């Protein structure tokens, strides 16, 4: 096992514990200590060729094991998941050896979290855009997964500093809001919405593949995800399959309706993109910004890690102008927001 892999698993375990999943923290610690090197799954993890942190290696492994537990193919593993305290190193080694071929392909792809509670954090940015432009919004989300964060206007929010949304809407998004309150009185009219993902998830598929990336001891998070998927499936909204840079370039070159603000949106996905793809996206956004006008403004709203441990930055850039600003910081899973 490389030092980088060991350090990454330790860091991810600490992050899981901090984010409220002691089960996943313990699972990762036991997995990396288990004798799994004889399997293809284990050998690939221990000798990972890429950058473990940037590739979210530990979360890929945890998602693979959770998917196996949910599938019912490994009854002993399933029985060790919550409410049980978790599999020990011996059971993990036996499971990996017995289901190596099934587990191995799960390491090919980064995790698909599509955490709907992030809408609670992003709502503040969308209300800010609506207030400042006074226009309806056109949302363009890259890395959209199933599209759960493309419909923030259809959820109900309890943010501590105030409530927002239809009182009968589901699911309820609860977010501990710190600092200045967002402009709750803003009119949020989302006139159009579209998203893209390399591997979009069909919200109607059951059991949803998104469930394996919900940490097993976070029951409320799972219930919220399932409620959001049900609502999205009923809406008929579909996320396009494709490359984020290519898709966004085409969308940004389409005529923009007068009186509408075009909003590029993404959350906790930027680190999964190759540097070359990021550069193309940045260039396309800058070019679109140069074409923006007061009647056809452009905004770039994102919730992405910036090196500060334990939270992600909420940043907004609007055109005309193009000056980026920090709106605040948010929890990766949307549990809290700290507005500046």
mmCIF file of C-alpha atoms in Angstrom:
data_model
loop_
_atom_site.group_PDB
_atom_site.id
_atom_site.type_symbol
_atom_site.label_atom_id
_atom_site.label_comp_id
_atom_site.label_asym_id
_atom_site.label_seq_id
_atom_site.Cartn_x
_atom_site.Cartn_y
_atom_site.Cartn_z
ATOM 1 C CA UNK A 1 0.000 0.000 0.000
ATOM 2 C CA UNK A 2 1.342 3.430 -0.909
ATOM 3 C CA UNK A 3 1.700 6.124 1.725
ATOM 4 C CA UNK A 4 -0.656 8.322 -0.284
ATOM 5 C CA UNK A 5 -3.427 5.708 -0.177
ATOM 6 C CA UNK A 6 -3.012 5.151 3.561
ATOM 7 C CA UNK A 7 -3.047 8.892 4.261
ATOM 8 C CA UNK A 8 -6.104 9.384 2.056
ATOM 9 C CA UNK A 9 -8.112 6.663 3.802
ATOM 10 C CA UNK A 10 -7.223 8.126 7.212
ATOM 11 C CA UNK A 11 -8.225 11.621 6.100
ATOM 12 C CA UNK A 12 -11.490 10.419 4.556
ATOM 13 C CA UNK A 13 -12.337 8.430 7.691
ATOM 14 C CA UNK A 14 -11.833 11.566 9.772
ATOM 15 C CA UNK A 15 -14.024 13.541 7.375
ATOM 16 C CA UNK A 16 -16.783 10.920 7.567
ATOM 17 C CA UNK A 17 -16.740 11.034 11.348
ATOM 18 C CA UNK A 18 -16.850 14.836 11.278
ATOM 19 C CA UNK A 19 -19.764 14.742 8.824
ATOM 20 C CA UNK A 20 -21.791 12.424 11.037
ATOM 21 C CA UNK A 21 -21.006 8.903 9.815
ATOM 22 C CA UNK A 22 -18.958 6.951 12.364
ATOM 23 C CA UNK A 23 -19.992 3.755 10.562
ATOM 24 C CA UNK A 24 -18.265 4.795 7.321
ATOM 25 C CA UNK A 25 -15.248 6.082 9.239
ATOM 26 C CA UNK A 26 -14.808 2.694 10.932
ATOM 27 C CA UNK A 27 -15.485 0.814 7.687
ATOM 28 C CA UNK A 28 -12.691 2.633 5.869
ATOM 29 C CA UNK A 29 -10.231 2.067 8.706
ATOM 30 C CA UNK A 30 -11.030 -1.653 8.790
ATOM 31 C CA UNK A 31 -10.965 -2.052 5.012
ATOM 32 C CA UNK A 32 -7.516 -0.553 4.599
ATOM 33 C CA UNK A 33 -6.216 -2.780 7.420
ATOM 34 C CA UNK A 34 -7.812 -5.959 6.051
ATOM 35 C CA UNK A 35 -5.822 -8.512 4.011
ATOM 36 C CA UNK A 36 -7.350 -7.647 0.632
ATOM 37 C CA UNK A 37 -4.204 -7.432 -1.488
ATOM 38 C CA UNK A 38 -4.765 -10.804 -3.214
ATOM 39 C CA UNK A 39 -7.981 -9.577 -4.872
ATOM 40 C CA UNK A 40 -8.129 -7.340 -7.938
ATOM 41 C CA UNK A 41 -10.345 -4.944 -5.980
ATOM 42 C CA UNK A 42 -7.911 -4.763 -3.083
ATOM 43 C CA UNK A 43 -4.769 -4.630 -5.208
ATOM 44 C CA UNK A 44 -6.161 -1.759 -7.239
ATOM 45 C CA UNK A 45 -7.008 0.205 -4.104
ATOM 46 C CA UNK A 46 -3.681 -0.413 -2.387
ATOM 47 C CA UNK A 47 -1.669 0.410 -5.507
ATOM 48 C CA UNK A 48 -3.888 3.193 -6.855
ATOM 49 C CA UNK A 49 -2.288 4.764 -9.922
ATOM 50 C CA UNK A 50 -3.936 8.165 -9.694
ATOM 51 C CA UNK A 51 -4.257 10.737 -6.930
ATOM 52 C CA UNK A 52 -6.324 9.018 -4.185
ATOM 53 C CA UNK A 53 -7.797 12.206 -2.746
ATOM 54 C CA UNK A 54 -8.697 13.859 -6.035
ATOM 55 C CA UNK A 55 -10.147 10.566 -7.254
ATOM 56 C CA UNK A 56 -12.220 10.068 -4.060
ATOM 57 C CA UNK A 57 -10.812 6.542 -3.859
ATOM 58 C CA UNK A 58 -12.077 5.756 -0.363
ATOM 59 C CA UNK A 59 -15.608 6.837 -1.255
ATOM 60 C CA UNK A 60 -15.506 4.685 -4.387
ATOM 61 C CA UNK A 61 -14.571 1.695 -2.223
ATOM 62 C CA UNK A 62 -17.197 2.486 0.417
ATOM 63 C CA UNK A 63 -19.845 2.922 -2.283
ATOM 64 C CA UNK A 64 -18.941 -0.432 -3.811
ATOM 65 C CA UNK A 65 -19.326 -2.239 -0.497
ATOM 66 C CA UNK A 66 -22.589 -0.462 0.303
ATOM 67 C CA UNK A 67 -23.952 -1.367 -3.135
ATOM 68 C CA UNK A 68 -23.044 -4.991 -2.497
ATOM 69 C CA UNK A 69 -24.752 -4.889 0.901
ATOM 70 C CA UNK A 70 -27.895 -3.377 -0.634
ATOM 71 C CA UNK A 71 -27.937 -5.954 -3.435
ATOM 72 C CA UNK A 72 -28.429 -8.896 -1.060
ATOM 73 C CA UNK A 73 -25.659 -10.855 -2.803
ATOM 74 C CA UNK A 74 -23.574 -10.976 0.372
ATOM 75 C CA UNK A 75 -25.954 -11.744 3.276
ATOM 76 C CA UNK A 76 -23.222 -11.665 5.922
ATOM 77 C CA UNK A 77 -22.146 -8.201 4.794
ATOM 78 C CA UNK A 78 -25.747 -6.979 4.656
ATOM 79 C CA UNK A 79 -26.306 -8.212 8.202
ATOM 80 C CA UNK A 80 -23.273 -6.237 9.394
ATOM 81 C CA UNK A 81 -24.639 -2.923 8.106
ATOM 82 C CA UNK A 82 -26.779 -0.611 10.294
ATOM 83 C CA UNK A 83 -28.280 -1.092 12.725
ATOM 84 C CA UNK A 84 -25.349 -3.489 13.239
ATOM 85 C CA UNK A 85 -22.008 -1.806 14.068
ATOM 86 C CA UNK A 86 -20.279 -2.843 10.848
ATOM 87 C CA UNK A 87 -18.156 -5.622 9.345
ATOM 88 C CA UNK A 88 -14.817 -6.421 10.924
ATOM 89 C CA UNK A 89 -11.610 -6.756 8.917
ATOM 90 C CA UNK A 90 -12.010 -10.527 8.608
ATOM 91 C CA UNK A 91 -15.507 -10.284 7.123
ATOM 92 C CA UNK A 92 -14.380 -7.531 4.771
ATOM 93 C CA UNK A 93 -11.505 -9.671 3.513
ATOM 94 C CA UNK A 94 -13.818 -12.649 2.988
ATOM 95 C CA UNK A 95 -16.383 -10.471 1.207
ATOM 96 C CA UNK A 96 -13.832 -8.900 -1.117
ATOM 97 C CA UNK A 97 -12.388 -12.316 -1.986
ATOM 98 C CA UNK A 98 -15.824 -13.810 -2.696
ATOM 99 C CA UNK A 99 -17.216 -10.871 -4.691
ATOM 100 C CA UNK A 100 -14.076 -9.506 -6.301
ATOM 101 C CA UNK A 101 -15.420 -9.461 -9.860
ATOM 102 C CA UNK A 102 -18.614 -7.683 -8.778
ATOM 103 C CA UNK A 103 -16.812 -5.041 -6.698
ATOM 104 C CA UNK A 104 -13.945 -4.266 -9.063
ATOM 105 C CA UNK A 105 -15.839 -2.165 -11.680
ATOM 106 C CA UNK A 106 -17.142 0.169 -8.978
ATOM 107 C CA UNK A 107 -13.648 1.640 -8.718
ATOM 108 C CA UNK A 108 -13.869 2.946 -12.287
ATOM 109 C CA UNK A 109 -16.126 5.905 -11.518
ATOM 110 C CA UNK A 110 -16.184 8.718 -8.951
ATOM 111 C CA UNK A 111 -19.047 8.706 -6.442
ATOM 112 C CA UNK A 112 -22.447 10.057 -7.429
ATOM 113 C CA UNK A 113 -23.754 11.810 -4.342
ATOM 114 C CA UNK A 114 -26.254 14.311 -5.842
ATOM 115 C CA UNK A 115 -27.008 15.484 -2.299
ATOM 116 C CA UNK A 116 -30.370 17.248 -2.459
ATOM 117 C CA UNK A 117 -29.711 19.135 0.795
ATOM 118 C CA UNK A 118 -27.106 21.198 -1.067
ATOM 119 C CA UNK A 119 -30.104 23.017 -2.518
ATOM 120 C CA UNK A 120 -30.497 24.575 0.925
ATOM 121 C CA UNK A 121 -27.076 26.192 0.566
ATOM 122 C CA UNK A 122 -27.463 27.061 -3.119
ATOM 123 C CA UNK A 123 -30.877 28.635 -2.482
ATOM 124 C CA UNK A 124 -29.185 31.652 -0.920
ATOM 125 C CA UNK A 125 -27.191 32.225 -4.095
ATOM 126 C CA UNK A 126 -30.198 31.805 -6.367
ATOM 127 C CA UNK A 127 -32.255 34.249 -4.306
ATOM 128 C CA UNK A 128 -29.334 36.684 -4.462
ATOM 129 C CA UNK A 129 -29.220 36.424 -8.264
ATOM 130 C CA UNK A 130 -32.989 36.876 -8.498
ATOM 131 C CA UNK A 131 -32.845 39.939 -6.242
ATOM 132 C CA UNK A 132 -29.935 41.604 -8.020
ATOM 133 C CA UNK A 133 -31.149 40.988 -11.566
ATOM 134 C CA UNK A 134 -34.894 41.165 -11.022
ATOM 135 C CA UNK A 135 -35.268 38.521 -13.712
ATOM 136 C CA UNK A 136 -36.435 34.952 -14.129
ATOM 137 C CA UNK A 137 -33.675 32.343 -14.187
ATOM 138 C CA UNK A 138 -32.459 29.737 -16.659
ATOM 139 C CA UNK A 139 -30.459 27.063 -14.801
ATOM 140 C CA UNK A 140 -27.649 25.142 -16.510
ATOM 141 C CA UNK A 141 -26.116 22.548 -14.191
ATOM 142 C CA UNK A 142 -22.960 20.574 -14.972
ATOM 143 C CA UNK A 143 -22.314 17.369 -13.062
ATOM 144 C CA UNK A 144 -26.053 17.208 -12.450
ATOM 145 C CA UNK A 145 -26.297 13.449 -11.760
ATOM 146 C CA UNK A 146 -30.059 12.812 -11.440
ATOM 147 C CA UNK A 147 -30.905 16.526 -11.468
ATOM 148 C CA UNK A 148 -32.040 16.910 -7.862
ATOM 149 C CA UNK A 149 -30.474 20.361 -7.492
ATOM 150 C CA UNK A 150 -32.081 21.587 -10.712
ATOM 151 C CA UNK A 151 -35.465 21.897 -8.999
ATOM 152 C CA UNK A 152 -34.696 23.923 -5.837
ATOM 153 C CA UNK A 153 -37.929 25.871 -6.230
ATOM 154 C CA UNK A 154 -39.971 22.696 -5.666
ATOM 155 C CA UNK A 155 -38.681 21.902 -2.173
ATOM 156 C CA UNK A 156 -39.552 23.234 1.265
ATOM 157 C CA UNK A 157 -36.803 24.792 3.386
ATOM 158 C CA UNK A 158 -36.297 25.334 7.104
ATOM 159 C CA UNK A 159 -33.131 27.396 7.423
ATOM 160 C CA UNK A 160 -33.282 28.512 11.038
ATOM 161 C CA UNK A 161 -33.337 32.195 10.086
ATOM 162 C CA UNK A 162 -36.531 31.626 8.138
ATOM 163 C CA UNK A 163 -38.581 29.258 6.014
ATOM 164 C CA UNK A 164 -39.013 29.256 2.258
ATOM 165 C CA UNK A 165 -41.130 27.370 -0.250
ATOM 166 C CA UNK A 166 -44.529 25.730 -0.438
ATOM 167 C CA UNK A 167 -45.510 24.479 3.020
ATOM 168 C CA UNK A 168 -46.869 21.278 1.450
ATOM 169 C CA UNK A 169 -43.773 20.534 -0.660
ATOM 170 C CA UNK A 170 -41.524 17.533 -0.128
ATOM 171 C CA UNK A 171 -38.865 16.882 0.828
ATOM 172 C CA UNK A 172 -38.131 19.295 3.646
ATOM 173 C CA UNK A 173 -34.574 20.648 3.387
ATOM 174 C CA UNK A 174 -33.228 21.642 6.787
ATOM 175 C CA UNK A 175 -30.089 23.764 6.891
ATOM 176 C CA UNK A 176 -28.566 25.559 9.870
ATOM 177 C CA UNK A 177 -28.106 29.079 8.543
ATOM 178 C CA UNK A 178 -25.452 31.281 10.127
ATOM 179 C CA UNK A 179 -24.799 34.913 9.367
ATOM 180 C CA UNK A 180 -26.950 37.168 7.205
ATOM 181 C CA UNK A 181 -30.281 35.755 6.078
ATOM 182 C CA UNK A 182 -30.842 35.270 2.343
ATOM 183 C CA UNK A 183 -33.438 37.518 0.678
ATOM 184 C CA UNK A 184 -36.447 35.300 1.383
ATOM 185 C CA UNK A 185 -38.810 37.836 -0.151
ATOM 186 C CA UNK A 186 -37.176 37.558 -3.570
ATOM 187 C CA UNK A 187 -39.301 36.201 -6.399
ATOM 188 C CA UNK A 188 -37.578 33.021 -7.592
ATOM 189 C CA UNK A 189 -38.972 32.226 -11.020
ATOM 190 C CA UNK A 190 -37.060 29.421 -12.757
ATOM 191 C CA UNK A 191 -38.237 29.657 -16.345
ATOM 192 C CA UNK A 192 -35.984 26.934 -17.762
ATOM 193 C CA UNK A 193 -33.610 24.283 -16.460
ATOM 194 C CA UNK A 194 -31.249 21.748 -17.988
ATOM 195 C CA UNK A 195 -28.333 19.633 -16.813
ATOM 196 C CA UNK A 196 -25.618 17.292 -18.012
ATOM 197 C CA UNK A 197 -23.636 14.448 -16.521
ATOM 198 C CA UNK A 198 -21.238 11.865 -17.918
ATOM 199 C CA UNK A 199 -23.389 9.167 -16.306
ATOM 200 C CA UNK A 200 -26.803 10.642 -15.529
ATOM 201 C CA UNK A 201 -28.939 8.750 -13.059
ATOM 202 C CA UNK A 202 -32.556 7.972 -13.923
ATOM 203 C CA UNK A 203 -34.543 9.247 -10.908
ATOM 204 C CA UNK A 204 -37.198 6.580 -11.536
ATOM 205 C CA UNK A 205 -34.763 3.669 -11.199
ATOM 206 C CA UNK A 206 -35.316 1.597 -8.030
ATOM 207 C CA UNK A 207 -33.310 0.880 -6.046
ATOM 208 C CA UNK A 208 -31.499 4.048 -7.015
ATOM 209 C CA UNK A 209 -27.741 3.714 -7.558
ATOM 210 C CA UNK A 210 -27.435 6.972 -5.620
ATOM 211 C CA UNK A 211 -28.345 5.146 -2.409
ATOM 212 C CA UNK A 212 -25.011 3.328 -2.247
ATOM 213 C CA UNK A 213 -23.229 6.675 -1.812
ATOM 214 C CA UNK A 214 -25.447 7.710 1.092
ATOM 215 C CA UNK A 215 -23.568 6.687 4.218
ATOM 216 C CA UNK A 216 -25.445 3.751 5.749
ATOM 217 C CA UNK A 217 -25.953 5.258 9.208
ATOM 218 C CA UNK A 218 -27.490 8.494 7.869
ATOM 219 C CA UNK A 219 -31.122 7.415 7.735
ATOM 220 C CA UNK A 220 -32.674 10.887 7.432
ATOM 221 C CA UNK A 221 -30.404 11.650 4.485
ATOM 222 C CA UNK A 222 -31.566 8.487 2.728
ATOM 223 C CA UNK A 223 -35.240 9.267 3.334
ATOM 224 C CA UNK A 224 -34.764 12.797 1.986
ATOM 225 C CA UNK A 225 -33.017 11.462 -1.120
ATOM 226 C CA UNK A 226 -35.770 8.943 -1.827
ATOM 227 C CA UNK A 227 -38.479 11.610 -1.452
ATOM 228 C CA UNK A 228 -36.620 13.949 -3.810
ATOM 229 C CA UNK A 229 -36.111 11.187 -6.382
ATOM 230 C CA UNK A 230 -39.823 10.341 -6.304
ATOM 231 C CA UNK A 231 -40.759 13.953 -6.934
ATOM 232 C CA UNK A 232 -38.187 14.389 -9.694
ATOM 233 C CA UNK A 233 -39.271 11.169 -11.429
ATOM 234 C CA UNK A 234 -42.857 12.415 -11.487
ATOM 235 C CA UNK A 235 -41.751 15.705 -13.074
ATOM 236 C CA UNK A 236 -40.251 14.052 -16.141
ATOM 237 C CA UNK A 237 -37.054 16.142 -16.017
ATOM 238 C CA UNK A 238 -34.136 14.301 -17.628
ATOM 239 C CA UNK A 239 -30.432 15.100 -17.398
ATOM 240 C CA UNK A 240 -28.476 14.867 -20.658
ATOM 241 C CA UNK A 241 -25.592 12.426 -21.007
ATOM 242 C CA UNK A 242 -22.389 14.027 -22.201
ATOM 243 C CA UNK A 243 -19.179 15.902 -21.588
ATOM 244 C CA UNK A 244 -19.680 18.959 -19.375
ATOM 245 C CA UNK A 245 -17.454 21.263 -21.432
ATOM 246 C CA UNK A 246 -18.960 20.331 -24.788
ATOM 247 C CA UNK A 247 -22.538 20.533 -23.507
ATOM 248 C CA UNK A 248 -22.025 23.860 -21.749
ATOM 249 C CA UNK A 249 -20.327 25.391 -24.781
ATOM 250 C CA UNK A 250 -23.348 24.549 -26.925
ATOM 251 C CA UNK A 251 -25.855 25.808 -24.350
ATOM 252 C CA UNK A 252 -24.026 29.089 -23.789
ATOM 253 C CA UNK A 253 -23.983 29.779 -27.520
ATOM 254 C CA UNK A 254 -27.737 29.348 -27.818
ATOM 255 C CA UNK A 255 -29.722 32.607 -27.940
ATOM 256 C CA UNK A 256 -30.631 33.835 -24.469
ATOM 257 C CA UNK A 257 -34.141 35.120 -23.918
ATOM 258 C CA UNK A 258 -34.427 38.804 -23.085
ATOM 259 C CA UNK A 259 -35.347 39.458 -19.477
ATOM 260 C CA UNK A 260 -33.861 36.185 -18.311
ATOM 261 C CA UNK A 261 -30.703 35.548 -16.257
ATOM 262 C CA UNK A 262 -28.714 32.509 -17.342
ATOM 263 C CA UNK A 263 -27.189 30.692 -14.335
ATOM 264 C CA UNK A 264 -24.377 28.139 -14.557
ATOM 265 C CA UNK A 265 -24.576 25.922 -11.497
ATOM 266 C CA UNK A 266 -22.437 23.165 -9.982
ATOM 267 C CA UNK A 267 -21.694 21.683 -6.572
ATOM 268 C CA UNK A 268 -18.971 19.346 -5.259
ATOM 269 C CA UNK A 269 -17.960 18.103 -8.708
ATOM 270 C CA UNK A 270 -15.185 20.392 -9.956
ATOM 271 C CA UNK A 271 -12.434 18.219 -8.451
ATOM 272 C CA UNK A 272 -13.533 15.254 -10.556
ATOM 273 C CA UNK A 273 -12.945 17.076 -13.853
ATOM 274 C CA UNK A 274 -9.628 16.869 -15.727
ATOM 275 C CA UNK A 275 -7.671 20.120 -15.724
ATOM 276 C CA UNK A 276 -8.135 20.413 -19.482
ATOM 277 C CA UNK A 277 -11.929 20.212 -19.108
ATOM 278 C CA UNK A 278 -11.918 22.855 -16.379
ATOM 279 C CA UNK A 279 -9.908 25.184 -18.607
ATOM 280 C CA UNK A 280 -12.397 24.812 -21.469
ATOM 281 C CA UNK A 281 -15.350 25.445 -19.156
ATOM 282 C CA UNK A 282 -13.708 28.542 -17.660
ATOM 283 C CA UNK A 283 -12.983 29.885 -21.148
ATOM 284 C CA UNK A 284 -16.552 29.277 -22.335
ATOM 285 C CA UNK A 285 -17.989 30.992 -19.263
ATOM 286 C CA UNK A 286 -15.674 33.990 -19.721
ATOM 287 C CA UNK A 287 -16.671 34.278 -23.377
ATOM 288 C CA UNK A 288 -20.363 34.089 -22.486
ATOM 289 C CA UNK A 289 -19.802 36.680 -19.773
ATOM 290 C CA UNK A 290 -18.322 39.062 -22.321
ATOM 291 C CA UNK A 291 -21.559 38.779 -24.321
ATOM 292 C CA UNK A 292 -23.813 39.384 -21.306
ATOM 293 C CA UNK A 293 -25.906 42.533 -20.943
ATOM 294 C CA UNK A 294 -28.186 44.078 -18.358
ATOM 295 C CA UNK A 295 -31.159 42.541 -20.139
ATOM 296 C CA UNK A 296 -29.434 39.169 -20.608
ATOM 297 C CA UNK A 297 -27.167 38.720 -17.570
ATOM 298 C CA UNK A 298 -25.043 35.682 -16.775
ATOM 299 C CA UNK A 299 -24.250 34.184 -13.372
ATOM 300 C CA UNK A 300 -21.913 31.416 -12.222
ATOM 301 C CA UNK A 301 -22.917 29.935 -8.860
ATOM 302 C CA UNK A 302 -20.883 27.124 -7.322
ATOM 303 C CA UNK A 303 -20.374 25.257 -4.066
ATOM 304 C CA UNK A 304 -16.901 23.758 -4.328
ATOM 305 C CA UNK A 305 -13.950 22.858 -2.073
ATOM 306 C CA UNK A 306 -11.151 25.417 -1.924
ATOM 307 C CA UNK A 307 -8.669 23.815 0.461
ATOM 308 C CA UNK A 308 -10.360 24.900 3.688
ATOM 309 C CA UNK A 309 -10.965 21.792 5.752
ATOM 310 C CA UNK A 310 -14.527 20.896 6.648
ATOM 311 C CA UNK A 311 -16.447 23.145 4.256
ATOM 312 C CA UNK A 312 -16.785 24.347 0.681
ATOM 313 C CA UNK A 313 -16.830 27.884 -0.672
ATOM 314 C CA UNK A 314 -20.061 29.377 -2.024
ATOM 315 C CA UNK A 315 -18.971 31.690 -4.828
ATOM 316 C CA UNK A 316 -20.905 33.825 -7.276
ATOM 317 C CA UNK A 317 -19.715 35.684 -10.367
ATOM 318 C CA UNK A 318 -22.137 37.805 -12.378
ATOM 319 C CA UNK A 319 -21.890 39.575 -15.728
ATOM 320 C CA UNK A 320 -21.803 42.319 -16.827
ATOM 321 C CA UNK A 321 -18.954 42.882 -14.437
ATOM 322 C CA UNK A 322 -17.345 39.507 -13.904
ATOM 323 C CA UNK A 323 -16.058 40.082 -10.375
ATOM 324 C CA UNK A 324 -16.121 36.837 -8.342
ATOM 325 C CA UNK A 325 -17.273 37.098 -4.749
ATOM 326 C CA UNK A 326 -17.473 34.816 -1.771
ATOM 327 C CA UNK A 327 -21.048 34.532 -0.529
ATOM 328 C CA UNK A 328 -20.158 32.228 2.334
ATOM 329 C CA UNK A 329 -19.220 28.682 3.197
ATOM 330 C CA UNK A 330 -21.310 25.551 3.255
ATOM 331 C CA UNK A 331 -21.259 21.999 4.504
ATOM 332 C CA UNK A 332 -20.550 19.380 1.835
ATOM 333 C CA UNK A 333 -23.898 17.709 2.545
ATOM 334 C CA UNK A 334 -25.859 20.919 3.035
ATOM 335 C CA UNK A 335 -26.266 20.632 6.797
ATOM 336 C CA UNK A 336 -25.260 24.265 7.373
ATOM 337 C CA UNK A 337 -24.351 27.495 5.603
ATOM 338 C CA UNK A 338 -22.308 30.405 6.942
ATOM 339 C CA UNK A 339 -23.188 33.530 4.961
ATOM 340 C CA UNK A 340 -20.913 36.557 4.871
#
